[in-house]
XYZ file of C-alpha atoms in Angstrom:
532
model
C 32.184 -38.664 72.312
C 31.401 -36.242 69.843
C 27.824 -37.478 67.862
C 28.649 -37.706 64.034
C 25.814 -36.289 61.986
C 24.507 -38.820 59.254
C 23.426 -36.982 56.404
C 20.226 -37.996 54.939
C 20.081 -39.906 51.211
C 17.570 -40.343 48.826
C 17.244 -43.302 46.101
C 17.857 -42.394 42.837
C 17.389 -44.937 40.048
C 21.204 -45.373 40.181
C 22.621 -44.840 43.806
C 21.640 -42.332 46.143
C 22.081 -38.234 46.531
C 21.851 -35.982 49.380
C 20.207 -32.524 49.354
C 23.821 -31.044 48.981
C 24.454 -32.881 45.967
C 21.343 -33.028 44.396
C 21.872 -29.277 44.415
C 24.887 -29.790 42.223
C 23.760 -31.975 40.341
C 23.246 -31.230 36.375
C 20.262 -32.934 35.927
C 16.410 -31.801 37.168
C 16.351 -33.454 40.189
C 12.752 -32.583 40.576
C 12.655 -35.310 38.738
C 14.937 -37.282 39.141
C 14.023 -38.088 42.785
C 10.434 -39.045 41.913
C 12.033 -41.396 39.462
C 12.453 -44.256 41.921
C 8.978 -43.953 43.364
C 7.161 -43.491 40.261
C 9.055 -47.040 39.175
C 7.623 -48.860 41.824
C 3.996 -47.690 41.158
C 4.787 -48.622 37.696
C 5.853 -52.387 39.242
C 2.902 -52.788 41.340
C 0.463 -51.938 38.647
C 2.317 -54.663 35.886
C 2.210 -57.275 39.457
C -1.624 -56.157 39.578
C -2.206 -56.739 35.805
C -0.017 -59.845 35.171
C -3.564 -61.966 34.232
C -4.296 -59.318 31.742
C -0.276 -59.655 30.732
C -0.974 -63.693 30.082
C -3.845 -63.054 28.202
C -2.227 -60.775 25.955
C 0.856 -62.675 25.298
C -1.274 -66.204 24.629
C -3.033 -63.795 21.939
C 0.361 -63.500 19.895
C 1.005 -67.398 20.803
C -2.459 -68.331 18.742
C -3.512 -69.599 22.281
C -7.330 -70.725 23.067
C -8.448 -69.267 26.622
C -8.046 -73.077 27.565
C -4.870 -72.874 27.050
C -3.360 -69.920 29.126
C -1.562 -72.702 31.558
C 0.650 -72.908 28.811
C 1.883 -69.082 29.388
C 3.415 -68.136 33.006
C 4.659 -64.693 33.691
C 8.312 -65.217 35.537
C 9.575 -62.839 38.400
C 12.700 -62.086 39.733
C 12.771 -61.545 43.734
C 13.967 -58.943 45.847
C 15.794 -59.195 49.257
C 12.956 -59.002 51.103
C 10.627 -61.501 48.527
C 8.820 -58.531 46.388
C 8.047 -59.645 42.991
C 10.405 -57.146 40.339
C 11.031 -56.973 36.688
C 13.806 -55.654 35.304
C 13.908 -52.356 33.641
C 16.091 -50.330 31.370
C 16.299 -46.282 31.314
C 13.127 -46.361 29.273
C 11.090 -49.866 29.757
C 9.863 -52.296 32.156
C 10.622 -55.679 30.719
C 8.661 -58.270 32.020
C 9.504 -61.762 31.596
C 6.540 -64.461 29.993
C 7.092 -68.437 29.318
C 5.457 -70.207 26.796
C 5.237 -73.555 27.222
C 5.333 -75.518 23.716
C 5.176 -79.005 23.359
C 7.347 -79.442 26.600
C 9.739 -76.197 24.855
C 9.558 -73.604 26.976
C 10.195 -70.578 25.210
C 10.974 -66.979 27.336
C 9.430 -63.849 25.722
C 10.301 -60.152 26.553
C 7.119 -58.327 27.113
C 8.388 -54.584 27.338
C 6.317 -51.753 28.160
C 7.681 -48.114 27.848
C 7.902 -45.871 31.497
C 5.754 -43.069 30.515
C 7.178 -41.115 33.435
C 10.665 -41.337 31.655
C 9.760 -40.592 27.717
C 7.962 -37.161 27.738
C 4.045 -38.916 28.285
C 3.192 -36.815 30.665
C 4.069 -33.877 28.692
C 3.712 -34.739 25.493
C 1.191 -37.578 25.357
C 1.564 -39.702 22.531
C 4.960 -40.056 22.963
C 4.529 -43.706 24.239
C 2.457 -44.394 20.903
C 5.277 -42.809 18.898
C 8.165 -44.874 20.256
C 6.457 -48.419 20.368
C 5.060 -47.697 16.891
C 9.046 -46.514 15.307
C 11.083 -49.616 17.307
C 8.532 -52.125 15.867
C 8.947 -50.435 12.896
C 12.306 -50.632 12.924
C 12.518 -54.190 13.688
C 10.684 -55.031 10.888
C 12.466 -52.934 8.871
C 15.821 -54.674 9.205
C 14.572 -58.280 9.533
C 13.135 -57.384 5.933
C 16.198 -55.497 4.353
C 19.126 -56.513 6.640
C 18.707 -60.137 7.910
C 22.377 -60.521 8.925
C 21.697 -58.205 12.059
C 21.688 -60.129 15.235
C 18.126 -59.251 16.383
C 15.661 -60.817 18.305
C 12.287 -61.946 16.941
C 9.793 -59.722 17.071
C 6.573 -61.634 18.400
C 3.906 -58.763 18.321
C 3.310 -55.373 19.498
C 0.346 -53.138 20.884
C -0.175 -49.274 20.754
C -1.978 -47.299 23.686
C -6.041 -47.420 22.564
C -6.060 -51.118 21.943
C -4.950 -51.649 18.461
C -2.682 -54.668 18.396
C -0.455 -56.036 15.245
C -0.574 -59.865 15.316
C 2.170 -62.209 13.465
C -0.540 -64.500 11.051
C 1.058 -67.400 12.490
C -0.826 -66.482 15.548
C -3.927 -65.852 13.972
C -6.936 -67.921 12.501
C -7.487 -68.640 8.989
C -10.203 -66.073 8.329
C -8.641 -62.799 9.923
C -5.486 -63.875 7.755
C -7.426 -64.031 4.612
C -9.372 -61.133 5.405
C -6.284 -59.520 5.803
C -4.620 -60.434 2.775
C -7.345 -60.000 0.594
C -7.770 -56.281 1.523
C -4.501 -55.741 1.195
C -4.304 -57.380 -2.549
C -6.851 -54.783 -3.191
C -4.751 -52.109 -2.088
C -1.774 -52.850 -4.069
C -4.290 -52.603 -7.158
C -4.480 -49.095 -6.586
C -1.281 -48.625 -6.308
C -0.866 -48.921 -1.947
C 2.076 -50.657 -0.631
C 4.842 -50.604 2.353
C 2.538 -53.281 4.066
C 4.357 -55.171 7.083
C 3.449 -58.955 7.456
C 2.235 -58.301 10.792
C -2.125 -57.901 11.147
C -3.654 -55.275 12.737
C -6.512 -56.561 15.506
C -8.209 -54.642 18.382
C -7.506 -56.070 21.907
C -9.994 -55.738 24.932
C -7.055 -55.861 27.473
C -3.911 -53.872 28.663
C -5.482 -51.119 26.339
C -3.766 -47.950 28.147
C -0.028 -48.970 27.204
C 2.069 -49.834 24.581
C 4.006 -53.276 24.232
C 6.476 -54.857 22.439
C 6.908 -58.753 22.813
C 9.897 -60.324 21.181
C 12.115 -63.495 22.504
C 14.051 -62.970 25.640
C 17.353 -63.063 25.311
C 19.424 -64.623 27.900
C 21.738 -67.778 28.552
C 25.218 -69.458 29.372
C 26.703 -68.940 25.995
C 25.793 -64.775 26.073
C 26.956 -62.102 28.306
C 25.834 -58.577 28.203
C 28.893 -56.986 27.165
C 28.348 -54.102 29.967
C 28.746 -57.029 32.091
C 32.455 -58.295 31.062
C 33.230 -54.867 29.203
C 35.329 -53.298 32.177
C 37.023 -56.902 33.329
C 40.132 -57.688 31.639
C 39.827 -58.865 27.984
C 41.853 -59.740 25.400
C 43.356 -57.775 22.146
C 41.350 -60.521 20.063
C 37.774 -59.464 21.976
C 38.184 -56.326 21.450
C 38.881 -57.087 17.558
C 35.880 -59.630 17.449
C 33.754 -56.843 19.041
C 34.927 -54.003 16.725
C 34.468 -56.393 13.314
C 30.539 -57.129 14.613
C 29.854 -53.857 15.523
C 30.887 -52.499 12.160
C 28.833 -55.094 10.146
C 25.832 -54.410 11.503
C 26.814 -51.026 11.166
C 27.553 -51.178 7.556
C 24.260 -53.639 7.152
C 22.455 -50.772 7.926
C 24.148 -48.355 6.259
C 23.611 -50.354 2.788
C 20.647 -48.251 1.648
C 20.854 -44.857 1.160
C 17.866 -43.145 2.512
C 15.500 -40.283 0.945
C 15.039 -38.151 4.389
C 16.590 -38.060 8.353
C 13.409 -39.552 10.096
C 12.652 -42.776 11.906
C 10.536 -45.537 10.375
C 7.225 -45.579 11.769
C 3.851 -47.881 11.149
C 0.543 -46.907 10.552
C -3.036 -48.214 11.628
C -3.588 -50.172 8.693
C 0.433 -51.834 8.975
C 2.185 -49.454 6.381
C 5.992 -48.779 7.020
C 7.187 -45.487 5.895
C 10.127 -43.310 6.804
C 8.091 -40.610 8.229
C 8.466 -39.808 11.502
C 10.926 -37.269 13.774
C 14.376 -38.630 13.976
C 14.169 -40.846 17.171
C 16.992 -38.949 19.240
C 16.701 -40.392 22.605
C 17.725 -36.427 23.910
C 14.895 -35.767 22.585
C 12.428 -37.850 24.095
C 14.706 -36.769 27.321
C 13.931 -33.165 26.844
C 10.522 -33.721 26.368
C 9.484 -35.292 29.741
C 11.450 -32.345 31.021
C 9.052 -29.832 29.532
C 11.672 -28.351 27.427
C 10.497 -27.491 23.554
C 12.453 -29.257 21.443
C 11.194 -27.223 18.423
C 11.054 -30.704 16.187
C 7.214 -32.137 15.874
C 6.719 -35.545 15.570
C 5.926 -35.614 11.646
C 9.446 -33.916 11.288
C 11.574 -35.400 8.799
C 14.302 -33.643 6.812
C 16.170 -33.614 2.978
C 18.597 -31.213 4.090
C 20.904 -31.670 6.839
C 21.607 -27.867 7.500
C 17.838 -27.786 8.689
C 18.259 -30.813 10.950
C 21.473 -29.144 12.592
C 19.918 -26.214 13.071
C 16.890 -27.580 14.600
C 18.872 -29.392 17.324
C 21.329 -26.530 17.973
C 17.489 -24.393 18.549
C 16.808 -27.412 21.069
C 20.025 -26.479 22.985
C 18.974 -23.482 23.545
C 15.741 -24.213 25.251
C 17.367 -26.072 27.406
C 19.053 -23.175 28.735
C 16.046 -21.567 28.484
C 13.666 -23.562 30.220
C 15.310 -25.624 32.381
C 15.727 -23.716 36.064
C 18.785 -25.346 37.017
C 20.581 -25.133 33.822
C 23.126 -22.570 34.824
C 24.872 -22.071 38.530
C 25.918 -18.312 38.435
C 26.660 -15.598 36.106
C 30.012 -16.707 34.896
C 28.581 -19.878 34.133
C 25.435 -18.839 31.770
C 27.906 -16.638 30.058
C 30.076 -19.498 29.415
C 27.038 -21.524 28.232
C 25.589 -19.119 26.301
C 29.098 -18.487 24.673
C 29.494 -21.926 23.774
C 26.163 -22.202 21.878
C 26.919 -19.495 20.243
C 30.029 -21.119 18.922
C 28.241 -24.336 17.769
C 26.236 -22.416 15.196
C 29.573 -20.317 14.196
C 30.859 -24.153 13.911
C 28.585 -25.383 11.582
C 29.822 -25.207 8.212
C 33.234 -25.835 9.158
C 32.853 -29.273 11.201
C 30.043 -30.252 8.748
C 30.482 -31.300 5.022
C 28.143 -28.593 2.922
C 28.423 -31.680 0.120
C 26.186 -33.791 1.978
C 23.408 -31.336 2.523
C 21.061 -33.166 0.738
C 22.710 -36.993 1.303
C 23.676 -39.530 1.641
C 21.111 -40.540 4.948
C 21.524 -43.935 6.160
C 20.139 -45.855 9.108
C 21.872 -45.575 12.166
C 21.399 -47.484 15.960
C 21.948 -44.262 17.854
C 21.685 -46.498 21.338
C 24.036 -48.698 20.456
C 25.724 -49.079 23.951
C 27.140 -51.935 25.643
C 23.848 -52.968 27.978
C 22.091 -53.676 24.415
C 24.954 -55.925 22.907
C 24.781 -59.290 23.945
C 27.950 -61.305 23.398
C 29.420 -64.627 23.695
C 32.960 -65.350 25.727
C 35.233 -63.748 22.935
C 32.920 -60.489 22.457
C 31.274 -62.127 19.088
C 28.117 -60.085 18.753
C 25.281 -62.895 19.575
C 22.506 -60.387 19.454
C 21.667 -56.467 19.655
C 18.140 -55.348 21.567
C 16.414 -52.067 22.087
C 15.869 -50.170 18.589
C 13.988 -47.666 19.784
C 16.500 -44.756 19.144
C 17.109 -45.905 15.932
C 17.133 -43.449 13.058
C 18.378 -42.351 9.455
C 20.672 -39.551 10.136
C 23.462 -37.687 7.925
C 25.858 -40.515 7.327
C 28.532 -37.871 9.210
C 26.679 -39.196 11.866
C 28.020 -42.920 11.252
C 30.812 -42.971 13.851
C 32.536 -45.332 16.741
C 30.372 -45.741 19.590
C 31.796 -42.202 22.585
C 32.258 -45.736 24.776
C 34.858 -47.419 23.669
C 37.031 -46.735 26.095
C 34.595 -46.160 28.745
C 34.307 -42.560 28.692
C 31.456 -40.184 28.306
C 31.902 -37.730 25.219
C 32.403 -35.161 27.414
C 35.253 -36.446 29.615
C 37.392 -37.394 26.700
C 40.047 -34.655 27.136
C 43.850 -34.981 27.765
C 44.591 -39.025 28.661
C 41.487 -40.006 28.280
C 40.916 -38.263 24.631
C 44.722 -40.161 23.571
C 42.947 -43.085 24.968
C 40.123 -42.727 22.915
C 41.731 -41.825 19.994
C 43.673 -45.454 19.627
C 40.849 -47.011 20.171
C 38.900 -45.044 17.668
C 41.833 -45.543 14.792
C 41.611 -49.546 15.488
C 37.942 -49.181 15.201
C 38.167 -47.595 11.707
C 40.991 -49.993 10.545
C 38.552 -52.741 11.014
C 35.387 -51.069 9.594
C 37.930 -50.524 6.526
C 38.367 -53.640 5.955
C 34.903 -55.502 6.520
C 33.559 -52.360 4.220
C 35.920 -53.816 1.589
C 34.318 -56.726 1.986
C 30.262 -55.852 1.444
C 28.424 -54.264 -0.579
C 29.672 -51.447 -1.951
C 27.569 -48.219 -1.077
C 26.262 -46.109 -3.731
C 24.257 -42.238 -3.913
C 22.903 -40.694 -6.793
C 25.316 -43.405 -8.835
C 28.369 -42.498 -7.099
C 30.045 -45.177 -5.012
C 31.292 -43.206 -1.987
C 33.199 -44.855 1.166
C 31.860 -44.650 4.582
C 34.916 -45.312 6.087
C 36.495 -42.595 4.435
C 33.745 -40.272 6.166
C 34.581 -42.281 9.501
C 38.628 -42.115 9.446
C 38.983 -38.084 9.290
C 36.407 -36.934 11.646
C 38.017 -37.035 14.572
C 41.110 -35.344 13.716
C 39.053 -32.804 11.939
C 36.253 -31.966 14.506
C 33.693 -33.657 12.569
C 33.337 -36.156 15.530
C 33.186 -33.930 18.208
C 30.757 -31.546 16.572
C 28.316 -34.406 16.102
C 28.378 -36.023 19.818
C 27.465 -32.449 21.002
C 25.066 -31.926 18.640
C 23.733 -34.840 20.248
C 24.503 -34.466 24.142
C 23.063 -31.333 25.566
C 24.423 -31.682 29.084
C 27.777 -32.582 27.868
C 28.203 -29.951 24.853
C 29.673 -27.243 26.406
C 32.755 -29.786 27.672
C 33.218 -30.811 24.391
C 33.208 -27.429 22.798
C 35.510 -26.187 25.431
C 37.748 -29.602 25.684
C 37.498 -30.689 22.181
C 36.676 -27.913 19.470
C 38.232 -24.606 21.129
C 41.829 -26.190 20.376
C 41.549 -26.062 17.011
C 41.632 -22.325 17.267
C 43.751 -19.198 18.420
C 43.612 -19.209 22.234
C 41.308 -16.427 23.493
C 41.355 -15.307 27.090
C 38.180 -17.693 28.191
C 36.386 -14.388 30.425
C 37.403 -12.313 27.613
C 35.346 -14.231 25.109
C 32.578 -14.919 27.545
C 32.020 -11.027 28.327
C 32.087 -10.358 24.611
C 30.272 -13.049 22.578
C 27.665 -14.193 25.054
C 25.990 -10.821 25.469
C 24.679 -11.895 21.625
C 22.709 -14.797 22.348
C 19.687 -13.248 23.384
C 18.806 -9.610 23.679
C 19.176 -8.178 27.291
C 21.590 -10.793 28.277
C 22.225 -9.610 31.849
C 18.533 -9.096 32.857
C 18.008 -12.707 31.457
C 20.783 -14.094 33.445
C 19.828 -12.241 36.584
C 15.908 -13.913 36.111
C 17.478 -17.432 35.452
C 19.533 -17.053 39.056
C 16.087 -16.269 40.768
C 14.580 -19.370 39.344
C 17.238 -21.647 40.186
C 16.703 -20.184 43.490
C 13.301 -21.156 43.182
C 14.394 -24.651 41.866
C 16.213 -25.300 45.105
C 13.347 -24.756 47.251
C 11.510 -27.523 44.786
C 14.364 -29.980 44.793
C 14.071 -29.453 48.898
C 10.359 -30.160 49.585
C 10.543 -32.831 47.273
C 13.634 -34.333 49.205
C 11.883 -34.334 51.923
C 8.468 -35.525 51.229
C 6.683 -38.828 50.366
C 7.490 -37.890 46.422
C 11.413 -39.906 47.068
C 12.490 -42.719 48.389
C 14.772 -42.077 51.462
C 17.619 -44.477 51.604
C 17.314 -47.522 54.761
C-alpha cells in the first residue's frame, strides 16, 4: 500500500496552516505563527502572577490585606487540566470573584497582549490603548448613560500609576483628592474624571482594565446565536439597539477626529490619534502608519489622506504584500485610484464637521444579547473614536460577510440588509434627540441611507481595511465607471505611484523571496506550535 504523506500543520490562533498555505496567505505569517506561542508565555506569566492579580483587584474592592480571601481568581480548564483565560484578538481577560457579604460578584480583569498591539515596536502603545478605552468608558457613562456598558471598576497604566473609584478608597486620599482638584477648577482646570489617581507597588509592567464580567443564562454573545436560525423580529430587535447606542453616541457633535484619552492627574480630553484598530495592527507589523499618537484632526481631507499614506506603507514595507508583478501593479493601481476617489465618494461639506463618536469594533463577539437579540450589554471600547460622521454606517457584518467579499449575491444580500438597517435607524432617530452643528439640525440617517448606492460606503470600509481595499475598489467602486481593460489600466496608471516602478517591483519580489525563507525557519522551529 502506497504510504500517504501527512503534511505538517502549525497552530495559529484560529486553526492551523501548513508551509504551503502560510505561503499564500495575506497576512505576515512571521508573525502570525509566533502568535500562538507568544500567548501561552503570556498565560503562564498571568498563572505565575495571579497573587499579585488578587492583590490588585482587592485594591479597587477597598479590601484590607486581611481580607484577600474575599477575592479568588477563577480559571477555566483545558483538556489536559492547564489553567487558561480567555482572550480576545487584543486582551487576556482574566476572571476575579469578589466575595461580598455572601454576593459573589465576577470582575473582568483584562490586560492588553503587547505582542498583538504594536508594543514591541512602538512601546507605549499598551499605555495608549488602556488609557483611551478607560477614557472612553467614562466618557459615555458620563454623557450617554443609556449605553449598555459594563461598570468600569478601575484601571492601571504600565509604570504603576493606578486610577481608583473613591468608593474604594479611604477618607483621606478622597479628600486629598478633591480638595486639589477644587483648587484647580479655581484657576480655571477642569475635564476631571471621578476616578483617583494612586501609585501601585504590584503588576507595575502592564496595563489593566477591571470592570464587571459579563456573563449568564439570560445573555448570549450574539457571535454565538448570530449564524443559527433567527427570527425576522431578532433581527429587528438587534438593528433598533444597535442604532440607539449608535445615535447615543452620535448626540454630541465633536470639535476634532481623535480618541478620548486621560491624563496623569485624571483629565479627559479628546486628544489623542483616532483609535483605528488597523492601526494598532500595522504598528506591531513595523509598518509606519504616518499618524503619531498626539494626532487629532479639524479637517477630514487631512485624516483621509493620512490613512490612504498608511496604505501605502503597507505595500511598502510589508515583504509579502504583493505575489508577482501583475499583482503589485494591480495594487499599486488601486491606491492610486483611492486618492483619485476622494472628493467624489467623500462630502467636501463636511470637511470641517460634523465629528461624532463612533464604536469602530462594534462586532458581534462584543454584543451581548438576550434570547430575542435585545442588546443586554456592549464590551471592548478600545477602538472607539470620533470620526467624520460619513463614517457612521451599518456594521460590513450584517450578513456575515467581510467588506471585501460583498460582491455579486453576497453584495444584494448585503444591500437588504443594509436598507432594513437604515429604515430602523430612521425611525428611532425620529425619536431622540435631534442632532445639531454649528445651529443647523442635520439628519444622520440621511448621511446613512445614500452611501451605499453612492460609494460613500464602500470608500470608507477601505479606507479602513488595508488587506481588503483593493477587493473593494475592484468589486465595489470600479462599477461605477466606464469599463477599462483591467491590464490596460494596470500597465498605464500604476507606473505613477512611485518613481521607477519596475525596479521597485522587481526589489519587492526579492524580498518576498526572502520572506519565504523567514516564514520557513520559523515553521519549523521552536518559535510555532506544531499541531498534535
Amino acid at each position: 500500500m502506497e504510504e500517504v504523506k501527512v503534511e505538517a500543520k502549525r497552530h495559529l490562533l484560529r486553526g492551523t496552516v501548513t508551509l504551503e498555505e502560510a505561503f499564500t496567505r495575506e497576512d505576515d505569517m512571521r508573525a502570525a505563527l509566533q502568535y500562538p506561542k507568544k500567548l501561552g508565555g503570556f498565560y503562564v506569566q498571568m498563572i505565575e502572577r495571579r497573587d499579585e492579580i488578587q492583590r490588585l483587584v482587592a485594591s479597587h474592592c477597598g479590601l484590607k490585606s486581611a481580607e484577600l480571601g474575599r477575592i479568588t481568581v477563577r480559571e477555566d480548564r483545558a483538556a489536559d487540566g492547564t489553567p487558561v483565560w480567555r482572550h480576545g484578538s487584543f486582551n487576556v481577560c482574566v476572571r476575579v470573584s469578589f466575595v461580598d457579604e455572601q454576593t459573589r460578584r465576577d470582575m473582568a480583569f483584562r490586560v492588553p497582549l503587547p505582542f498583538k498591539i504594536g508594543e514591541y515596536f512602538e512601546p507605549g502603545n499598551a499605555e495608549e490603548k488602556v488609557r483611551s478605552e478607560a477614557a472612553t468608558y467614562i466618557w459615555i457613562k458620563e454623557n450617554c448613560p443609556d449605553v449598555p456598558i459594563p461598570t468600569l471598576r478601575g484601571f492601571g497604566v504600565p509604570g504603576g500609576l493606578s486610577f481608583f473609584h473613591p468608593h474604594s478608597l479611604p477618607l483621606w486620599p478622597r479628600l486629598r483628592a478633591s480638595v486639589w482638584r477644587f483648587f484647580c477648577r479655581l484657576r480655571g482646570i477642569s475635564g476631571f474624571c471621578e476616578y483617583i489617581p494612586k501609585r501601585r507597588t504590584t503588576f507595575t509592567d502592564h496595563g489593566y482594565l477591571i470592570t464587571d464580567w459579563i456573563e449568564g443564562d439570560d445573555v448570549r454573545m450574539l457571535s454565538d446565536t448570530f449564524f443559527e436560525p433567527h427570527t425576522p423580529e431578532q433581527t429587528r430587535n438587534l438593528y433598533r439597539d444597535m442604532s440607539r447606542v449608535m445615535l447615543s453616541l452620535s448626540k454630541i457633535p465633536q470639535p476634532r477626529i481623535g480618541s478620548w484619552t486621560l491624563n496623569d492627574q485624571g483629565q479627559i480630553s479628546l486628544s489623542s490619534r483616532p483609535g483605528l484598530l488597523h492601526l494598532y495592527e500595522m504598528d506591531n507589523l513595523a509598518i509606519p502608519t504616518n499618524i503619531e499618537r498626539s494626532t487629532t484632526y479639524s479637517n477630514a481631507d487631512s485624516f483621509y489622506l493620512d490613512l490612504l499614506s498608511g496604505h501605502d506603507n503597507r505595500l511598502l514595507y510589508q515583504p509579502n504584500a504583493i505575489f508577482d508583478e501583475e499583482d503589485a501593479q494591480g495594487q499599486a493601481t488601486d491606491l492610486l485610484l483611492m486618492r483619485a476617489f476622494l472628493h467624489q465618494f467623500t462630502d467636501r461639506a463636511q470637511r470641517h464637521g460634523p465629528f461624532v463618536m463612533q464604536l469602530t469594533d462594534l462586532h458581534a463577539s462584543n454584543i451581548f444579547v438576550d434570547e430575542q437579540w435585545n442588546i443586554k450589554f456592549i464590551i471592548d471600547l478600545e477602538w472607539a473614536c470620533s470620526l467624520p460622521v460619513s463614517f457612521l454606517l451599518p456594521p460590513a457584518w450584517l450578513t456575515g460577510e467581510f467588506p471585501s467579499d460583498l460582491h455579486g449575491p453576497e453584495f444584494e444580500a448585503f444591500e437588504t440588509a443594509y436598507t432594513e438597517f437604515v429604515h430602523i435607524f430612521r425611525e428611532e432617530e425620529k425619536a431622540s434627540t435631534r442632532s445639531n452643528y454649528n445651529g443647523l439640525v442635520y439628519s444622520r440617517a440621511s448621511v446613512m441611507e445614500g452611501a451605499l448606492k453612492t460609494g460613500q460606503y464602500s470608500y470608507h470600509r477601505a479606507l479602513r481595511t488595508p488587506s481588503g481595499l483593493f477587493n473593494i475598489v475592484r468589486f465595489q467602486m470600479k462599477p461605477f465607471f466606464d469599463k477599462v481593460p483591467s491590464d490596460q489600466l494596470r500597465s498605464s496608471v500604476s507606473t505613477f505611484w512611485r518613481p521607477r516602478m519596475n525596479h521597485w517591483v522587481a526589489e519587492k519580489l526579492e524580498d518576498l523571496k526572502n520572506y519565504r525563507q523567514q516564514v520557513s525557519e520559523i515553521f519549523h522551529s521552536n518559535l510555532s506550535f506544531i499541531q498534535t
